[in-house]
Coordinates of C-alpha atoms in Angstrom, one line a residue:
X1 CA 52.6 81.7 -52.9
X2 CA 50.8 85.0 -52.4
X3 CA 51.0 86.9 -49.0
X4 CA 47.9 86.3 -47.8
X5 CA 48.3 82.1 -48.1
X6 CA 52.2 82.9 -46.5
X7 CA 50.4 84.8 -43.6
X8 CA 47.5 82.1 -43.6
X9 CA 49.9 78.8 -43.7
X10 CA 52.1 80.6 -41.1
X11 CA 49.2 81.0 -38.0
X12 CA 47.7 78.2 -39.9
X13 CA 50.9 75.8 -38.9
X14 CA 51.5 76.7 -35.2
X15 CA 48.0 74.5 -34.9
X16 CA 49.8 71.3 -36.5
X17 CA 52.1 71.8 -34.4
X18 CA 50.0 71.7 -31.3
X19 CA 48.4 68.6 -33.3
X20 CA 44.8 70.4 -33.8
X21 CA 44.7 69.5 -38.0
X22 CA 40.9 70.4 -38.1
X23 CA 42.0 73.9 -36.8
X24 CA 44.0 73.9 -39.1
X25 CA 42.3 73.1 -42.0
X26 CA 39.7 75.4 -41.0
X27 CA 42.2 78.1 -41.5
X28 CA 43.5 77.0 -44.6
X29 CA 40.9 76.4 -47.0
X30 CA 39.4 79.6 -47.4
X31 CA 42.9 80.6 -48.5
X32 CA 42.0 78.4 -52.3
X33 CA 39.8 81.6 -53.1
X34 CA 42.7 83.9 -54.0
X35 CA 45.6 81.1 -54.7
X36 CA 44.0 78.0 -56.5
X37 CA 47.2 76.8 -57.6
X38 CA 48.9 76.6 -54.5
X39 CA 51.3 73.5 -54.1
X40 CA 51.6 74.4 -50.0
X41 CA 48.4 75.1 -49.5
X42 CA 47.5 71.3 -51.4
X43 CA 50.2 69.3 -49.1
X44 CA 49.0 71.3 -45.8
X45 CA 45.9 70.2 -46.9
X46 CA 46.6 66.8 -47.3
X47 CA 47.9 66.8 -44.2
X48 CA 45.1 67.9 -42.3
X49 CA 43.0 65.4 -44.1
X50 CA 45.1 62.2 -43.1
X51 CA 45.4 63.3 -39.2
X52 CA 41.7 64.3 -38.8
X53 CA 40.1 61.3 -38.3
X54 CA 42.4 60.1 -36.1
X55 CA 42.7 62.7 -33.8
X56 CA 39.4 62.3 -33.3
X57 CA 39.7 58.8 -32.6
X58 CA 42.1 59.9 -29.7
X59 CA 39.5 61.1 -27.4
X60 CA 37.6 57.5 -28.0
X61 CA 40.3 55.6 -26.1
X62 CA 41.3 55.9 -22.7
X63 CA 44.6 54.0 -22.5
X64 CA 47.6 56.0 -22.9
X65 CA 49.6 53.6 -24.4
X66 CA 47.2 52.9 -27.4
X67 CA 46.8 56.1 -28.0
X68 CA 50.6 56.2 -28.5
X69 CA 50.5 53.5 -30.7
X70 CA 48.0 54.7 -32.7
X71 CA 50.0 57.9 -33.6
X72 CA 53.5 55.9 -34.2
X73 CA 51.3 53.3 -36.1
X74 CA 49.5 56.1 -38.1
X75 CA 52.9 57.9 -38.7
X76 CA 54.3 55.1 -40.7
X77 CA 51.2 55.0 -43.0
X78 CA 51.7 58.2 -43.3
X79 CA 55.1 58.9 -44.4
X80 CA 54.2 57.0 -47.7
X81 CA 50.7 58.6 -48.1
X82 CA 52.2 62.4 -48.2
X83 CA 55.3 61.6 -50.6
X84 CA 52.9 61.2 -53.7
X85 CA 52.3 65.4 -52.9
X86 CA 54.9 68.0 -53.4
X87 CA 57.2 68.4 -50.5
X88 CA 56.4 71.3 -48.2
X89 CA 58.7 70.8 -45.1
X90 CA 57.3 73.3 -43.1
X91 CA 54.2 71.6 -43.0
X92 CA 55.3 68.3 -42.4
X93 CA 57.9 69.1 -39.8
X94 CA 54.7 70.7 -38.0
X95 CA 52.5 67.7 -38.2
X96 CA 55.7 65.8 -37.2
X97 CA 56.1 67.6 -33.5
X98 CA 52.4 67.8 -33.2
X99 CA 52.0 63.8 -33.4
X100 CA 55.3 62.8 -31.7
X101 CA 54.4 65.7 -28.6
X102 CA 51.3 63.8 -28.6
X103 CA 52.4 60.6 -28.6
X104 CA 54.9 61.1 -26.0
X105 CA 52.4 63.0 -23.6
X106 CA 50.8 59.6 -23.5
X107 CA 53.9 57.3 -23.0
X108 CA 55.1 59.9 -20.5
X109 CA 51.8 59.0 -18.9
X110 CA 53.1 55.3 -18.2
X111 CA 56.4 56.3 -16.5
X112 CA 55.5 55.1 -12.9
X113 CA 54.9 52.2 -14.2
X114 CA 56.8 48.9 -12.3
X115 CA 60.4 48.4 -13.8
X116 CA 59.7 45.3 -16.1
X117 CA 60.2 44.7 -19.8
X118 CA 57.3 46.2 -20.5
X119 CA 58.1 49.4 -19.0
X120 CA 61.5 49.2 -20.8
X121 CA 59.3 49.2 -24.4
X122 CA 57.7 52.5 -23.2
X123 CA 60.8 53.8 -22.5
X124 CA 62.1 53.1 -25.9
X125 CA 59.3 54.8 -27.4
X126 CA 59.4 57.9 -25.4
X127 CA 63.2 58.0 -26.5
X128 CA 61.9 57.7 -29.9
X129 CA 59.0 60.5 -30.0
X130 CA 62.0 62.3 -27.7
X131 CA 64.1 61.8 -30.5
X132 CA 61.8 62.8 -33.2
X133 CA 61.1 65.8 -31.9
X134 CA 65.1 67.0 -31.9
X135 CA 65.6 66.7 -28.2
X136 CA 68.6 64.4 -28.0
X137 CA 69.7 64.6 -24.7
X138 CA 66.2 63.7 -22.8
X139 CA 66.0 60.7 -25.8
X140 CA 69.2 59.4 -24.7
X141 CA 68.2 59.3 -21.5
X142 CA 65.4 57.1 -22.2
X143 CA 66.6 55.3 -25.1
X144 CA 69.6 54.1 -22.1
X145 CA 66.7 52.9 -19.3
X146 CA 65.2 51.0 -21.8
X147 CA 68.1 49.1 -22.2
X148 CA 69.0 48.7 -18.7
X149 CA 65.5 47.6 -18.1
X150 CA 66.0 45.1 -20.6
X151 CA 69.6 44.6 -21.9
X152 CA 70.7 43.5 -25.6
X153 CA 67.6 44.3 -27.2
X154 CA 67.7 44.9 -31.4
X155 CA 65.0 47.3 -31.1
X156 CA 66.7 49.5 -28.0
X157 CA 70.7 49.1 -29.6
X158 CA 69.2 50.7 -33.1
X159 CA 67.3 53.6 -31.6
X160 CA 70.1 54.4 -29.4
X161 CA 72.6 54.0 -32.1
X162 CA 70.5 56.4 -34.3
X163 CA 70.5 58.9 -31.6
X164 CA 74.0 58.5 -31.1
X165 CA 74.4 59.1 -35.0
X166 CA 72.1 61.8 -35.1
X167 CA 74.4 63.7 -32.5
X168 CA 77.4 63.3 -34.6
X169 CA 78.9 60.3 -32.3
X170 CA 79.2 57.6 -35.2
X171 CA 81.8 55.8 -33.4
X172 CA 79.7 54.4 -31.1
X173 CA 76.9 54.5 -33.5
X174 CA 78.3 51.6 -35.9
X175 CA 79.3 49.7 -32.9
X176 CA 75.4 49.6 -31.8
X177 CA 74.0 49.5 -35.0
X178 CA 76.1 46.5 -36.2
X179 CA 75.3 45.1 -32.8
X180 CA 71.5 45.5 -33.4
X181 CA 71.1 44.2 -36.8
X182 CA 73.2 41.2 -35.9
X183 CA 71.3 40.2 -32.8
X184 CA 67.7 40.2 -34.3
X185 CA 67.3 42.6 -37.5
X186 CA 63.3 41.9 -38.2
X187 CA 62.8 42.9 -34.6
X188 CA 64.0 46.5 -35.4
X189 CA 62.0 49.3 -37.0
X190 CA 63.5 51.0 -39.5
X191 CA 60.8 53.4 -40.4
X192 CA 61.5 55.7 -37.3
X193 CA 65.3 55.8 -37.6
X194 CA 66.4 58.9 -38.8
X195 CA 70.4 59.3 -38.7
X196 CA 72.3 59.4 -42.5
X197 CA 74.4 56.3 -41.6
X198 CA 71.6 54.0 -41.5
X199 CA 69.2 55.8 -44.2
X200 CA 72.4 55.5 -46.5
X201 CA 72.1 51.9 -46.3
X202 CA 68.3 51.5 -46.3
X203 CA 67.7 54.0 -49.3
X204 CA 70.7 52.1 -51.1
X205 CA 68.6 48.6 -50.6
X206 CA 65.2 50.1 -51.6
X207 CA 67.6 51.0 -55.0
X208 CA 68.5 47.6 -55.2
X209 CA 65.0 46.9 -55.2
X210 CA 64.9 44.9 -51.9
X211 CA 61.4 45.9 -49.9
X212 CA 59.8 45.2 -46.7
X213 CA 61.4 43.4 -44.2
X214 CA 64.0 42.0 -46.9
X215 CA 65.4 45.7 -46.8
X216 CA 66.1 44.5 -42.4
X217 CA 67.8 41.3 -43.0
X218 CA 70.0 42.4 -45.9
X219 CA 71.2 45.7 -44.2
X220 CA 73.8 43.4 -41.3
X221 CA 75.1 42.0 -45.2
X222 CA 75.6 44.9 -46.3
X223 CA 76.2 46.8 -43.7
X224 CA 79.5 45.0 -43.8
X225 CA 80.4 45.2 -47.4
X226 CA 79.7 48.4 -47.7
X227 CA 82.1 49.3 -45.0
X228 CA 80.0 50.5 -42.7
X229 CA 79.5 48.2 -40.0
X230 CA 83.4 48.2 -39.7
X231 CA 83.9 48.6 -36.2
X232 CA 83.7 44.9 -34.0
X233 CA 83.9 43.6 -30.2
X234 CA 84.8 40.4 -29.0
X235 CA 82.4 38.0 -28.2
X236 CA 82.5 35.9 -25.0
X237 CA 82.9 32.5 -25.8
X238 CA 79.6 31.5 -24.7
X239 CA 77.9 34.3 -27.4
X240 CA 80.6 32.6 -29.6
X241 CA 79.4 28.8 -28.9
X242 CA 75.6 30.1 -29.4
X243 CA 76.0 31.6 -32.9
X244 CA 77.7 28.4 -33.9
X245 CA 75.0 26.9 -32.5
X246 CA 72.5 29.0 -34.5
X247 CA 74.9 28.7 -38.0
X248 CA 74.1 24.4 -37.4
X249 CA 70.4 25.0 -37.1
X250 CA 70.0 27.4 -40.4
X251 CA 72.1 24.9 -42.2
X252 CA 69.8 22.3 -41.3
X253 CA 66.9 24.9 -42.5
X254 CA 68.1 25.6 -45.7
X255 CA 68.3 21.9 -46.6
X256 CA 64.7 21.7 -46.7
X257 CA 63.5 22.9 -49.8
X258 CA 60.7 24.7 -48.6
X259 CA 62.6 27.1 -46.5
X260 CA 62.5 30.6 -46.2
X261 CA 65.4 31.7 -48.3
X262 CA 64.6 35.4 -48.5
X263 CA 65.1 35.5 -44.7
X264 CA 67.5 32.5 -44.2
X265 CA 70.0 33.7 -46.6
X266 CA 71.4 37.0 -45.3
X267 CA 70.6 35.7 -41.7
X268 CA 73.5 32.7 -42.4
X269 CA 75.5 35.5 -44.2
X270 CA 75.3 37.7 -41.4
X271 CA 76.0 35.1 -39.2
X272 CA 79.1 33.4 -41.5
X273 CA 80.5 37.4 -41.6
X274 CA 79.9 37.3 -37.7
X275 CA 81.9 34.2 -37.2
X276 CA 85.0 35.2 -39.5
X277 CA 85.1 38.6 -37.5
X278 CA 85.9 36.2 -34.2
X279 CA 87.9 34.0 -35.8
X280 CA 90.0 37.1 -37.3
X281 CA 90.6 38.8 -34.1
X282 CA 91.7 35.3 -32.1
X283 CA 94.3 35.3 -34.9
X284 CA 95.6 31.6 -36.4
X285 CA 92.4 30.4 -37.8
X286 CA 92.8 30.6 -41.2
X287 CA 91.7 27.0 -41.6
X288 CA 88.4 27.9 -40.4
X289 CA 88.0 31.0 -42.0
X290 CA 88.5 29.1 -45.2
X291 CA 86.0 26.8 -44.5
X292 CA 83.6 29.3 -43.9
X293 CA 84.7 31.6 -46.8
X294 CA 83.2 28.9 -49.1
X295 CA 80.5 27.9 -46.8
X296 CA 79.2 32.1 -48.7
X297 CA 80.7 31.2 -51.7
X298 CA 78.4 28.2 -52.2
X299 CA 75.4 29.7 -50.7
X300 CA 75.6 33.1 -53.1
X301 CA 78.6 33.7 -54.8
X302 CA 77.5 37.7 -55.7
X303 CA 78.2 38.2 -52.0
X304 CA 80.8 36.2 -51.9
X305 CA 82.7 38.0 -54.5
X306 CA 81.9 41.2 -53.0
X307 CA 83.1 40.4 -49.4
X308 CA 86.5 38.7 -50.4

């Protein structure tokens, strides 16, 4: 990179991060005269040319809260879209506070809204865009309303686990991410969690060449084998009665032979490894541990020889 594109990418980038990529652009593109060859000029470009239209689309809708979703939806579109070009961080960490400032200028919008569960989801994405954007402390903030708002929540328990994680408190992370993934794992978004404890796992699955929402319901599986879902609670007998409960009704699911299996299978996992925990911790139930060990031996013995 020549001097003239470092000087040009440099005013050029304060736009992206103000979330103006035609500006942008506009700056950048003479600079292809005098350095053709340029791999950061190329990505910055690309950039610009993903978030134009939609910006622009921005000043077409009135509701703040579509306009946020727009951004997060366009975001995870993104992420794949810009990986096929040569990383160049400081333009992507640009676009990335331009979008999530705007994104959360519109959710911040909605705050006076009445307390309901539907003020609780704007909450959680506000602590999300918060937490995007490096800035913890207000994300946690957010990220904890939400969940009062509407307690026991996959979606809430991850993001607050990842910020948790992301601030070097993994304790308390594990606890929250095990709790999420157990509770409801397709209802969690793992495209906007960030920390290394959960990428670890995700990146690990993509390698394993699960994809999708498969990559959700394995990570609780996996979580566990790999050792990193290791810390546990006790459950109140009634959560404990319920997930029995739940095991009976998969069972009967996965009789019929037109099931889902790609989801039913690590959801009774998950839910066998879940059980054993309880039984574990109340001590003296070896007999029904037993039962359940083969209960995963019979329904995939891979896992089954990994987890015993």
């Amino acid at each position: 990179m020549n001097i003239q594109t470092e000087k040009g990418l440099k005013e050029a980038l304060v736009y992206l991060e103000t979330g103006n990529p035609e500006q942008t652009h506009r700056i950048i593109a003479p600079l292809f005269d005098s350095d053709l060859e340029s791999t950061e000029l190329l990505y910055t470009t690309q950039v610009c040319t993903f978030w134009s239209g939609t910006i622009r689309n921005l000043s077409t809708m009135e509701n703040p809260f579509e306009r946020g979703e727009l951004l997060l939806n366009e975001w995870k579109l993104f992420i794949p879209h810009i990986a096929k070009y040569k990383e160049y961080l400081p333009a992507f960490y640009a676009i990335q506070k331009g979008i999530f400032t705007l994104a959360l200028d519109n959710y911040l919008k909605l705050f006076d809204q009445p307390a309901s569960k539907f003020k609780a989801e704007i909450f959680r994405r506000a602590g999300m865009c918060y937490k995007k954007l490096g800035s913890f402390e207000n994300a946690s903030r957010c990220l904890t309303e939400a969940n009062t708002l509407n307690p026991g929540q996959a979606s809430i328990l991850a993001e607050l686990a990842d910020c948790f994680s992301l601030c070097g408190n993994d304790k308390n992370a594990k606890v929250m991410f095990r709790e999420a993934f157990f509770i409801d794992p397709e209802q969690i978004d793992i495209d906007f969690l960030d920390s290394g404890l959960i990428r670890s796992i995700i990146e690990k699955l993509s390698e394993k060449d699960y994809h999708g929402k498969q990559i959700n319901e394995w990570i609780p599986v996996y979580g566990v084998l790999w050792g990193i879902f290791n810390i546990k609670r006790v459950m109140t007998s009634q959560e404990i009665a319920k997930l029995k409960q739940d095991i009976y009704s998969m069972e009967m699911e996965h009789k019929n032979p037109s099931c889902d299996e790609d989801t039913l299978v690590p959801r009774l996992l998950k839910s066998y490894f879940w059980l054993i925990d309880q039984y574990v911790m109340s001590h003296n139930m070896d007999t029904q541990i037993n039962e359940i060990l083969l209960k995963i031996k019979i329904l995939d013995s891979n896992i089954y020889n990994l987890y015993s």
